[in-house]
Amino acid sequence: MGEDDVPLDDKSKRMRDLLSSFYSPDHPNSNSMSPKATSRFATLDTINTTPFDADQYMNLLVQKSNLEGLLQRHVEMAAEIKNLDTDLQMLVYENYNKFVSATDAIKRMNNNIVGMETNMEQLLEKIMSVQSRSDGVNTSLFEKREHIEKLHRTRNLLRKVQFIYDLPARLAKCIKSEAYADAVKYYTGAMPIFKAYGNSSFQDCKRASEEAIAIIIKALQGKVFSDSESIQARAEAVMLLKQLDFPVNNLKVQLFGKLEEFLVDLHLESKEIRHSSSDLGGIPLSPSSCAHEASIREFAEAVRAYRVIFPDSEQQLFRLAKNLATKHFEATQQHIKKQLASADLVTMLRVIWTNVLLMDEVLPEAGLRDFTFEAAHVAIKQYFACRFSHLLLDISGTLVKVHDNQKGVIEEEYPLQAALEISKNALVQGSMDALLDFRRLLDENLEVLSALTDLIIDWVQEGFQEFFRKLSDQFLVLSRKKYSANQDLIFWEGMQGDKVLPGLVLLLAQLSVFIEQNAITRISEEISPFSGSGYRGHDNGPAFVPAEICRIFQSAGEELLQHYISLKTRKILILLKKRFITPNWVKHKEPREVHMFIDLLLQELDTILNEVKQILPEGLHRKHRRTDSNGSNTSSRSNPLRDDKLVRSNTQKARSQLLESHLAKLFKQKMEIFTKVEHTQESVITTIIKLFLKSLQEFVRLQTFNRSGFQQIQLDIHFLKTTLKDTAEDEAAVDFLLDEVIVAAAERCLDPIPLEPAIVDRLTQAKLAKNSEQSPTS
């Protein structure tokens, strides 16, 4: 029983030893070990073992214990002996009761068995008597039984022969009454006889029966292909054809082909679903949509019948049902590419989901629901991508008009200010319309959309984040600040080879500022319904980060504004280069009027001012007049000491005056010429003028002038100072740069004697009067 393997406590061991000593008084193993051997390993624990030696135990106890320990051990052993006696007495009483109960049971069994043996002997005698009588009856009826069985076999054979002869007539009756099941049963029952004797005794019957069966087969085929027949009747027809060994696989292929043709026709009708459905509660109301639903129901019933008729064709039907959903979603995706409204998308999804539920009732094992969820996942994600792509196209359309207007492609007037407002409206209103469409998708009570709620939230946020990144890249590509191999960022092929237009760059810069300061804030407020936790979870945070987008467009706005300034300055530098490289300044003639270069320069500044006034707002700061400057309140030319010396005719004293002007510059307070460019009219105009004047100074330093050349520069700069005083915001810095040009020209002049102030004023006034006559409207 395995009880010896279980660890036992002291009491259990003691009880086992007591029982062993009670029932087995002789212990053959008790003397298996010699006293010497036991004495070698004797301990105080050996008192509970079989080879226990009392003398040795006492000697060991006396050696290891003191008197107090011996007395204590005596008391313990006395208590143990008393307990052992009590336990032994209880064991004897319990075993005695069990023996008494067993004796009583044996006595009762003996009393019940008495008399049973006599009854068994009587039963055996009766069985032997019945057996002897049965043998006598079988012997007397044996011959008659054999004769009856022979007659019965003959009768059955005659019935079969008669059945064979009557089979053609039976089959004709079945054909007339359309009892094809009975006809097949009769014919299959006669098949073994026809196979054995059809070419001899029953040849005529076989031929007539086969002709009747051919008629039955054609009728059964007609029932299989008949749409008016019930599913059970068509399935029964196929089963009967199988019993007739007709190749039903051909029927299976033909019926499946019919289902596929039905699916193709159904797909063609699905193109009209978007136009033939209304969104009143999601129920199509037009006749075309009702016809579509009826067609789907008819198709579902056809699939149900096919499955009943051909139970082994489930996998083919599963693929067919998935093809139905796939073709619906393909049609939906084609509409999505053509900018589908969210209401139309919901209508198409509702129709698809209704069709899927109808097919799921017929083929629940096909997993159409899961397949539809996956296909809807792809289609709706494509819808979001196309929706943001079309929004990007709408914004780019306004920019294309600006480009074409500046190129002269469009004859009608399309000013930059109007283009900016249209672009702003296209961005904000387009984003609001997109959010409204997305909100409709969340509000729709459609299972296929409800399962994608978290994903829709993520797609909206990710879509706006990616949309603004692409928009920023598109701005930079359009301004030629960035070149990308991704042609998706360039939505107009005609612009790829054109030069960048400064007006468009300025518009993009201001549009970036608008996005940073206004559009992102508005969109962040409207996107709040989509701020729930999608699949990204709380740890990853939302996909749409307004602060990041603002940072991107702030950087883009500054970069584009600097690019506009660079483009305009570059164009002015071309004029400067032509002006200073073409003439021979050493042989320059005496100046008679302001050079026409100044007219070209002022025309370019007027163009810049016109563009800036259309796009940029006015600044809030007052103009920095010359008296407000931290620097000197006099320029190099307006210094009284230097003016006095410049009018002298002595060349040596003029050179001495230049030295004094240099010394005066050393003691001027430092003037901050170039400051950070702001998105205001004054800041941009002033920065371009400063860059132009600084470049003009460098061009002057590269030339060598005679007296007339120096005086021409003096006259041109004085005229510029007169015309630019109301244009630039930082008048002090502009005056300083104009004076620096004069000083640089004087430094590079062989005979730096300036014109008389009266002559300069007279020539300047003459130029102003001439300009007024040429443009009286100004």
Short mmCIF file of N, CA, C and O in Angstrom, two decimals, residues 137 162 330 413 458 516 571 581 654 661:
data_model
loop_
_atom_site.label_atom_id
_atom_site.label_comp_id
_atom_site.label_asym_id
_atom_site.label_seq_id
_atom_site.Cartn_x
_atom_site.Cartn_y
_atom_site.Cartn_z
N VAL A 137 -40.18 -31.27 -31.78
CA VAL A 137 -40.94 -30.44 -32.72
C VAL A 137 -40.09 -30.10 -33.95
O VAL A 137 -40.56 -30.17 -35.10
N GLN A 162 -40.84 -10.41 -62.92
CA GLN A 162 -42.01 -9.62 -63.29
C GLN A 162 -41.72 -8.13 -63.16
O GLN A 162 -42.16 -7.31 -63.97
N GLU A 330 -13.78 47.81 -53.85
CA GLU A 330 -13.04 48.37 -54.98
C GLU A 330 -13.81 49.52 -55.62
O GLU A 330 -13.24 50.56 -55.97
N GLU A 413 -7.21 90.36 -63.57
CA GLU A 413 -6.44 90.82 -62.43
C GLU A 413 -6.67 89.90 -61.24
O GLU A 413 -7.81 89.61 -60.88
N ASP A 458 -7.12 58.39 -34.43
CA ASP A 458 -5.69 58.46 -34.75
C ASP A 458 -5.46 58.97 -36.17
O ASP A 458 -4.55 59.78 -36.42
N GLU A 516 0.61 79.68 -38.48
CA GLU A 516 1.19 79.59 -37.14
C GLU A 516 0.33 80.32 -36.10
O GLU A 516 0.08 79.79 -35.01
N LYS A 571 17.99 90.83 -57.51
CA LYS A 571 17.60 91.53 -58.74
C LYS A 571 18.17 92.94 -58.77
O LYS A 571 18.59 93.44 -59.82
N ILE A 581 29.92 98.36 -63.72
CA ILE A 581 30.91 97.69 -64.55
C ILE A 581 30.94 98.28 -65.95
O ILE A 581 32.00 98.38 -66.58
N ALA A 654 41.06 118.73 -49.67
CA ALA A 654 39.94 117.75 -49.75
C ALA A 654 40.37 116.40 -49.22
O ALA A 654 39.63 115.72 -48.51
N SER A 661 37.22 112.90 -41.74
CA SER A 661 35.95 112.18 -41.68
C SER A 661 36.15 110.76 -41.13
O SER A 661 35.32 110.25 -40.38
#
